[in-house]
Coordinates of C-alpha atoms and ligand atoms in Angstrom, one line a residue:
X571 CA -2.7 -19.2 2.6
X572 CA -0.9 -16.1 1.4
X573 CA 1.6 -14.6 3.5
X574 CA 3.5 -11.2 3.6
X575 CA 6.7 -10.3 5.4
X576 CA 8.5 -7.1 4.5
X577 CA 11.3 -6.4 6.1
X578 CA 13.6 -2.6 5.8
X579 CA 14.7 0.9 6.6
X580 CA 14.2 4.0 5.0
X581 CA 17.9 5.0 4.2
X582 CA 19.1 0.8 5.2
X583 CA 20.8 -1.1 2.1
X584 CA 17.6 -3.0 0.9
X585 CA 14.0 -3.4 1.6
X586 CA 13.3 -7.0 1.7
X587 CA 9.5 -8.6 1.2
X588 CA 8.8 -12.8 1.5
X589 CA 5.9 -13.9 -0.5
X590 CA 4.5 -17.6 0.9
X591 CA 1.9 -19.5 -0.4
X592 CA 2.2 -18.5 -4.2
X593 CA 0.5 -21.6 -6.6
X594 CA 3.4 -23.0 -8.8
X595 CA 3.4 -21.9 -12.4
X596 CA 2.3 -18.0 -11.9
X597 CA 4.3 -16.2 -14.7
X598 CA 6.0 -12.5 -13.7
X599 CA 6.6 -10.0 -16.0
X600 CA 9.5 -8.1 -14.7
X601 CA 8.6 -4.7 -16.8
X602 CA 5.1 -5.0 -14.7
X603 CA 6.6 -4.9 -11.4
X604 CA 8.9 -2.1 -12.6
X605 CA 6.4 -0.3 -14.0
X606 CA 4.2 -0.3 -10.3
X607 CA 8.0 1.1 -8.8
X608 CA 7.8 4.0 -11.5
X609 CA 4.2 4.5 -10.5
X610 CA 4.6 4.9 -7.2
X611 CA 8.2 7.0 -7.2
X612 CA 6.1 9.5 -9.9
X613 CA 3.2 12.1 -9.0
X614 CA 3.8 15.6 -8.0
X615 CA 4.9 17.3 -5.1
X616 CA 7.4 13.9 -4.2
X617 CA 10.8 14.7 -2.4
X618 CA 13.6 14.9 -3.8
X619 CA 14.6 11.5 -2.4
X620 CA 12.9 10.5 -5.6
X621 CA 15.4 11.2 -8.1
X622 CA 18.1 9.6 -6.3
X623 CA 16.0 6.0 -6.1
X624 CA 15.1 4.6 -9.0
X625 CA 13.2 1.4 -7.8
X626 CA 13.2 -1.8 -9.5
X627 CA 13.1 -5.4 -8.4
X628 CA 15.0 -7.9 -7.6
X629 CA 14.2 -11.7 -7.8
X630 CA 16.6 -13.4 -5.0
X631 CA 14.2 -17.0 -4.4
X632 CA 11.3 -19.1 -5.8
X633 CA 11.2 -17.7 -9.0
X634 CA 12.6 -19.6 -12.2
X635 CA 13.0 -18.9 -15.7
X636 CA 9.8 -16.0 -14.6
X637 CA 7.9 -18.8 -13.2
X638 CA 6.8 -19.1 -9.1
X639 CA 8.0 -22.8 -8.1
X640 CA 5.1 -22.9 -5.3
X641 CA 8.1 -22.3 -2.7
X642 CA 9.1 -18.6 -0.8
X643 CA 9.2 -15.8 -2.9
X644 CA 12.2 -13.3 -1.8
X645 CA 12.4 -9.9 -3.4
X646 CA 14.1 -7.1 -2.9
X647 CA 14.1 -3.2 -3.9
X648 CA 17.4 -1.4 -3.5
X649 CA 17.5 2.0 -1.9
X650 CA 20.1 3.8 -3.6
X651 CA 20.0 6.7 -0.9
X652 CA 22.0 4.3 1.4
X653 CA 25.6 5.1 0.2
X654 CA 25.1 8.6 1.6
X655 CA 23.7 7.1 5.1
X656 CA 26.8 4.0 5.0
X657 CA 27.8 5.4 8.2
X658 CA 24.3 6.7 9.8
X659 CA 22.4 3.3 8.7
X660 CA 25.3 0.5 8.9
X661 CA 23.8 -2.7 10.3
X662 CA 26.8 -3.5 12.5
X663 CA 28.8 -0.9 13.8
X664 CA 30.2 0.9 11.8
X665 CA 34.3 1.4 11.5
X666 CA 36.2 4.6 10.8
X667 CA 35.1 8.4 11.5
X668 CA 31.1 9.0 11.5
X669 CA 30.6 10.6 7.9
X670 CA 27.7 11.3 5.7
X671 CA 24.3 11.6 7.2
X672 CA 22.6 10.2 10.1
X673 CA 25.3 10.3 12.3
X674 CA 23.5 12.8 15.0
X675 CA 20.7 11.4 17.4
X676 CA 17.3 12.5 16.1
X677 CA 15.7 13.9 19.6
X678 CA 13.3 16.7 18.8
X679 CA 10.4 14.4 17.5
X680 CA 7.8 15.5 14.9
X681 CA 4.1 15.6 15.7
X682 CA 2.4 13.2 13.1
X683 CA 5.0 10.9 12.6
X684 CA 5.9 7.7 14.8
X685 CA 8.8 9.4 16.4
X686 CA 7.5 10.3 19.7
X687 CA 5.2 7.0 20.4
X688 CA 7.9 4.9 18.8
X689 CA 10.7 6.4 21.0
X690 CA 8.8 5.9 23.9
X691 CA 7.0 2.5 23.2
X692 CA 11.1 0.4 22.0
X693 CA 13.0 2.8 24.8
X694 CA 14.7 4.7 21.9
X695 CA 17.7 7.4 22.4
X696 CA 17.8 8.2 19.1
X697 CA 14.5 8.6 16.7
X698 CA 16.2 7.6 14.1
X699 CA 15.4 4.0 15.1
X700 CA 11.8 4.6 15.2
X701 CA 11.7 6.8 12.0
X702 CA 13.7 4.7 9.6
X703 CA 11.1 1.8 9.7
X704 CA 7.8 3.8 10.3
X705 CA 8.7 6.1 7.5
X706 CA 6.5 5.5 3.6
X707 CA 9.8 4.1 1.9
X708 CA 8.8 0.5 2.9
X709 CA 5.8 1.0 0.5
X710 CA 8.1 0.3 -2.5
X711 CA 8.7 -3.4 -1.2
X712 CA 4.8 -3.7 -0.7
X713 CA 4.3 -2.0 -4.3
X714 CA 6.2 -5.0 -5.7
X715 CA 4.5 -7.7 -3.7
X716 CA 1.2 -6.3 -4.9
X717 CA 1.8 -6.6 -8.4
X718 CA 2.6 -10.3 -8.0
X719 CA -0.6 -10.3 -6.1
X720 CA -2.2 -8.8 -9.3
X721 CA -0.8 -11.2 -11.7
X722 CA -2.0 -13.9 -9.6
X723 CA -5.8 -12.1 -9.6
X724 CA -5.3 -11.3 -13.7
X725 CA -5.5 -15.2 -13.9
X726 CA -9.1 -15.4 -13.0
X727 CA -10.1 -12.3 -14.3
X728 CA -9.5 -9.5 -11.7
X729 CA -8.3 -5.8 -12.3
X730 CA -6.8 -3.2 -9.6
X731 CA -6.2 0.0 -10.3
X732 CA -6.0 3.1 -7.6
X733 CA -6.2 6.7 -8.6
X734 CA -5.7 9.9 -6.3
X735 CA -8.8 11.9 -6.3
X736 CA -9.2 15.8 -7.6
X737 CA -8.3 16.8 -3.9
X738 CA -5.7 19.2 -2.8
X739 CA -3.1 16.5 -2.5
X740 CA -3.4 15.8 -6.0
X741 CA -3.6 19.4 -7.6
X742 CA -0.2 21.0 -8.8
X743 CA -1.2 24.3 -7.9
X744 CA -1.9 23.6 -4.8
X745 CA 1.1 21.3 -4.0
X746 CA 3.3 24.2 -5.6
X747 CA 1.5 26.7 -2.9
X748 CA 2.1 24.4 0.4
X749 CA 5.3 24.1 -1.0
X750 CA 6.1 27.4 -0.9
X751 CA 4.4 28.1 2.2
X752 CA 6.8 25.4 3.7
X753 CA 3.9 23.5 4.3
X754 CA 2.3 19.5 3.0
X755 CA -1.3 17.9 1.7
X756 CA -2.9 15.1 2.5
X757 CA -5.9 13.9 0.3
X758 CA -8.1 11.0 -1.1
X759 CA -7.7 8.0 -3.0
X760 CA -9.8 5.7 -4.5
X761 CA -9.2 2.2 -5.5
X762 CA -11.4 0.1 -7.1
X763 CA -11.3 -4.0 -8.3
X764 CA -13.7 -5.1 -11.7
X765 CA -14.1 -9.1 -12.2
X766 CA -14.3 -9.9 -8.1
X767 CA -17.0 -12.8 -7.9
X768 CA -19.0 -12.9 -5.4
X769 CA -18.5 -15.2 -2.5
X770 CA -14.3 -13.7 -1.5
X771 CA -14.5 -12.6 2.0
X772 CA -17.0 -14.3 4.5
X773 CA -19.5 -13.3 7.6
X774 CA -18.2 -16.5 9.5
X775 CA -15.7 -14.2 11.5
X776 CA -14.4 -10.8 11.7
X777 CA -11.3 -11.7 10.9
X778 CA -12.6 -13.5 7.4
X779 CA -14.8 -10.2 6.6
X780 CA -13.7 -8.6 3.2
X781 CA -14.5 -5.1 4.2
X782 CA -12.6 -5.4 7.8
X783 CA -9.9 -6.7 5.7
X784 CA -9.6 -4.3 2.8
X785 CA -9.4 -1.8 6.1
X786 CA -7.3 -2.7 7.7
X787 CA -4.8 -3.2 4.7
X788 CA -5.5 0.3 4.3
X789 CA -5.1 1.4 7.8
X790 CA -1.5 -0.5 7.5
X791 CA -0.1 2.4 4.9
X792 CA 1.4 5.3 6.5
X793 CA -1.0 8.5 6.8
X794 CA -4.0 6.8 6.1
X795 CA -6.4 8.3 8.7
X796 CA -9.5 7.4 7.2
X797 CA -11.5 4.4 5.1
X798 CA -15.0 3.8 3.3
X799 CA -16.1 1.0 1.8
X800 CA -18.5 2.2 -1.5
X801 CA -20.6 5.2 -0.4
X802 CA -19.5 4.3 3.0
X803 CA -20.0 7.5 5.3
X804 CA -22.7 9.2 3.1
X805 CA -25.2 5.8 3.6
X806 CA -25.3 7.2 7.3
X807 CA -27.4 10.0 5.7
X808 CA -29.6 8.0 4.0
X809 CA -32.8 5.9 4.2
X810 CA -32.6 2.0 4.2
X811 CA -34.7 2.6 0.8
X812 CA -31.9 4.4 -0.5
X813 CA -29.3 3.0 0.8
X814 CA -29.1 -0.7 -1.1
X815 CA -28.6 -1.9 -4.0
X816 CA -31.5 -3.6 -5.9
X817 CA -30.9 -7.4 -7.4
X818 CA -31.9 -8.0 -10.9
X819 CA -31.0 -11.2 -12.7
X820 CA -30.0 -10.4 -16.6
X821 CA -27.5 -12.0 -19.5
X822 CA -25.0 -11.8 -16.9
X823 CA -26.5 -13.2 -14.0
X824 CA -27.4 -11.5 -10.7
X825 CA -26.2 -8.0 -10.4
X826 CA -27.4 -4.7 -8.9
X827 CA -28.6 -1.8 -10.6
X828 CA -26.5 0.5 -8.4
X829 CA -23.0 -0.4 -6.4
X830 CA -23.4 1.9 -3.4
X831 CA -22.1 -1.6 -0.6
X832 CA -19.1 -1.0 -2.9
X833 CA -19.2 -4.8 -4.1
X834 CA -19.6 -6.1 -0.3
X835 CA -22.5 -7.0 1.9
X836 CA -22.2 -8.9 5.1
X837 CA -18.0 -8.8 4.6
X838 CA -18.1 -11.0 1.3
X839 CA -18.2 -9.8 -1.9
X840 CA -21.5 -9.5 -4.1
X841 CA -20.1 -9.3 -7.6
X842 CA -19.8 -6.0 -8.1
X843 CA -16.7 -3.6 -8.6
X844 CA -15.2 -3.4 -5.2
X845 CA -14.7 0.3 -4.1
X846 CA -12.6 1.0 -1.5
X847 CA -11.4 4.9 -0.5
X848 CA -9.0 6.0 2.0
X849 CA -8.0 9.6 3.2
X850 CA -4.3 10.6 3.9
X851 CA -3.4 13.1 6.3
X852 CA -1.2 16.0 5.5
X853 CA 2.7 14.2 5.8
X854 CA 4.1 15.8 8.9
X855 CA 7.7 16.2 8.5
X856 CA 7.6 20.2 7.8
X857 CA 9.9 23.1 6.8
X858 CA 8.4 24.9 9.1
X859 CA 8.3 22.8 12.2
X860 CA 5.9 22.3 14.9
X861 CA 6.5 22.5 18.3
X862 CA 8.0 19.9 20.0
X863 CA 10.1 18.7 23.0
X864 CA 13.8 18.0 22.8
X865 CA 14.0 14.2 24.3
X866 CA 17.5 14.3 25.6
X867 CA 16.9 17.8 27.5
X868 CA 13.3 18.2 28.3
X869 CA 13.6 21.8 27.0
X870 CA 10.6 23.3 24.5
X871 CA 12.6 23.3 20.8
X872 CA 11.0 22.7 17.0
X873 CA 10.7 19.8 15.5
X874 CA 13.1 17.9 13.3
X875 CA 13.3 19.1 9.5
X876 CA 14.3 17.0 7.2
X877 CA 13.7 16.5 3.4
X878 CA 10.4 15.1 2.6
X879 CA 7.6 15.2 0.7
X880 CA 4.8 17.9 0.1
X881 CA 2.4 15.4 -0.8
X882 CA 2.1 11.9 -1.7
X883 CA -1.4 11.1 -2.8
X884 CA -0.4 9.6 -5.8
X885 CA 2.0 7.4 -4.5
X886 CA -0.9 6.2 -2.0
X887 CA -3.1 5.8 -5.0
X888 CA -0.7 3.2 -6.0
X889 CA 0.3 1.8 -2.6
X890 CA -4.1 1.1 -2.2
X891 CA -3.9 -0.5 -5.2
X892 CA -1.1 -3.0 -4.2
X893 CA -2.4 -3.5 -0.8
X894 CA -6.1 -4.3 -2.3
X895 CA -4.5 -6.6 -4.1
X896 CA -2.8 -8.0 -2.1
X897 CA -5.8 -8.9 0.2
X898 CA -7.7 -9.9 -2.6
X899 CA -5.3 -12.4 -3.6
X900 CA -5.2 -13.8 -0.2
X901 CA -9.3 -14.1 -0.1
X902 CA -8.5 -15.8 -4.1
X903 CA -6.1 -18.1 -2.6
X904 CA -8.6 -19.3 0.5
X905 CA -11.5 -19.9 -1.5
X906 CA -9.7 -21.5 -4.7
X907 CA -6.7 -23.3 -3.3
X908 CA -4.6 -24.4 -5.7
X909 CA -1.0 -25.7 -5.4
X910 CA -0.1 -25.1 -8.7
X911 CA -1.9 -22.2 -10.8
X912 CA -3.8 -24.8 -13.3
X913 CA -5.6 -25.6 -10.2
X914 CA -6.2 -22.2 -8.7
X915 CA -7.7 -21.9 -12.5
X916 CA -10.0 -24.7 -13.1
X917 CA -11.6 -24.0 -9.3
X918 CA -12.5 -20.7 -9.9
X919 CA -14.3 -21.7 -13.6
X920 CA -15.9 -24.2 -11.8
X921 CA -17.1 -22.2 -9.2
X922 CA -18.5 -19.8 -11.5
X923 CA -20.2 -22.4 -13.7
X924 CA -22.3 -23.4 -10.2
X925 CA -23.5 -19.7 -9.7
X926 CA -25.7 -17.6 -11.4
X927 CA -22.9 -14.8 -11.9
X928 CA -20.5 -13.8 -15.1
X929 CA -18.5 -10.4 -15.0
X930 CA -19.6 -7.3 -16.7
Ligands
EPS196 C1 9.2 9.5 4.4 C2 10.1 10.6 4.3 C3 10.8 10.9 3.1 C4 10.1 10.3 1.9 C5 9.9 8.9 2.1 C6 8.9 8.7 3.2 O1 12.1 10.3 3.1 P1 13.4 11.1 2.6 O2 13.7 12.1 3.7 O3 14.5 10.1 2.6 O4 13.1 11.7 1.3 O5 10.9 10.6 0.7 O6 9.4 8.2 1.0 C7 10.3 7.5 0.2 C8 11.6 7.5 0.4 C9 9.6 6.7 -0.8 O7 10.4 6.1 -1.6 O8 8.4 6.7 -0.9 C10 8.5 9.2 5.6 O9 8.9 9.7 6.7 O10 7.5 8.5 5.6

């Protein structure tokens, strides 16, 4: 089994991520994992934040010489930001006078983000302790982790790759108009997986279903309000004669002539490119505040401001793409096994030599 434990604060020294279950013998290419951290920090409309952190990883356990040794993986993405929160963000208490920011109790929560729930649900004074962990910055760990995920997938033939969709969220014009109208975007992303046999995922649970999966890996990213697997809500519409895909058998096996399941029927996959698209809601720390209710005085007051992003669609776009991965690896992992990565090889060829299925 595959496991994922991240770990970090927004503006805390490190965020921290602990791979399990890796096969021995995966090679990493540094530059790749980078490369995902530039992805994600990039796209338009971003917050400043984004020129202070410039993410990259760090290898800190059960890698050698760029090989997994099949034991924990530990890595870790700086955040750069946290000499100006040393004070604010110290993990024990901190010594001399309060200084730099994040020294004042956060009590006028914003409507959209975890403040208010999170305040209530841990009995917080300050939202700050709610904030720091709900906030998107924790992404940049999961970014990482995915792209060991994909080099693991790239081994038996599997390709990720998320885009934003031509939505608001993703238009500079329209970012640069909610920016100046103090305002933020949400919008849609779309990821989508080629070379995914068929047979990852199973019916035998909901827990084992592929599409409930992929969901709910969605539903885990910040401001992701919405999911569809393939043509998802639009089937409703639709007559059961239009709705599926038709099974030929040609050069490559058994395919479809159309992909509207988005590559999974019953909650395993079918073979065909797995489509998965999520919608974001507009990020809801604003300029121009909402109302809200001061915690510590009862009294009506605005919500807190605080640099952010005006949208961050394209960092989604990426974050998908990591967190399909990521699942997709896992669903790899149960069905091939594999201690070290020869194995995780030869079980997946062999499995593919048994059914009547070859990737377009
Ligand atoms: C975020 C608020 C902003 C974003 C942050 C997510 O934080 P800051 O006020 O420090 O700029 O920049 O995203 C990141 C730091 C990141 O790396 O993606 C939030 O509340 O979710």
């Amino acid at each position: 089994m595959l496991t994922l434990t991240t770990a970090g604060e927004s503006h805390g020294p490190v965020l921290v991520a602990i791979l399990t279950g890796l096969p021995a013998g995966l090679v990493l290419d540094r530059a790749a994992i980078d490369a995902d951290l530039r992805r994600r920090q990039q796209g338009y409309g971003r917050s400043p934040r984004q020129q202070l952190e410039q993410d990259e990883v760090e290898v800190l356990a059960g890698l050698r010489h760029g090989r997994t040794l099949g034991t924990p993986l530990a890595l870790v993405v700086r955040n750069r930001d946290h000499k100006n929160w040393a004070w604010g963000m110290s993990p024990w208490p901190p010594e001399g006078e309060p200084e730099g920011k994040g020294t004042k109790a956060v009590t006028l929560p914003r409507p959209g983000h975890a403040d208010l729930p999170g305040a209530q649900k841990f009995g917080l004074e300050d939202v700050r302790d709610a904030l720091e962990r709900a906030s998107a910055r924790q992404t940049a760990v999961s970014v990482a982790a995915g792209a060991v995920a994909k080099a693991l997938l790239s081994e038996i033939g599997i390709a990720v790759r998320g885009e934003a969709r031509a939505e608001a969220g993703a238009d500079k014009t329209e970012v640069d108009e909610a920016r100046a109208e103090r305002d933020t975007l949400g919008g849609v992303v779309e990821v989508r997986a080629r070379g995914v046999p068929p047979g990852l995922g199973s019916y035998a649970t909901k827990e084992d279903r592929l599409d409930a999966r992929l969901a709910a890996a969605f539903m885990g990213i910040q401001a992701v309000k919405g999911v569809e697997i393939g043509e998802g809500f639009e089937l409703a519409d639709l007559r059961g004669s239009e709705a599926h895909d038709e099974i030929v058998r040609d050069e490559r096996g058994l395919h479809r002539t159309t992909n509207r399941a988005g590559g999974i029927e019953g909650g395993v996959s079918n073979g065909e490119e797995i489509v998965v698209r999520a919608a974001m809601k507009p990020l809801p720390t604003l300029m121009q505040p909402l109302a809200s209710v001061d915690l510590e005085t009862g009294e009506p007051g605005e919500a807190l401001v605080e640099r952010s992003d005006v949208s961050a669609v394209e960092a989604l776009a990426v974050v998908g793409e990591a967190a399909v991965a990521w699942e997709l690896a896992r669903t790899a992992r149960e069905k091939f096994g594999g201690d070290a990565l020869g194995d995780f090889v030869a079980a997946h060829k062999s499995y593919l030599e048994r059914i009547d299925w070859q990737p377009r």
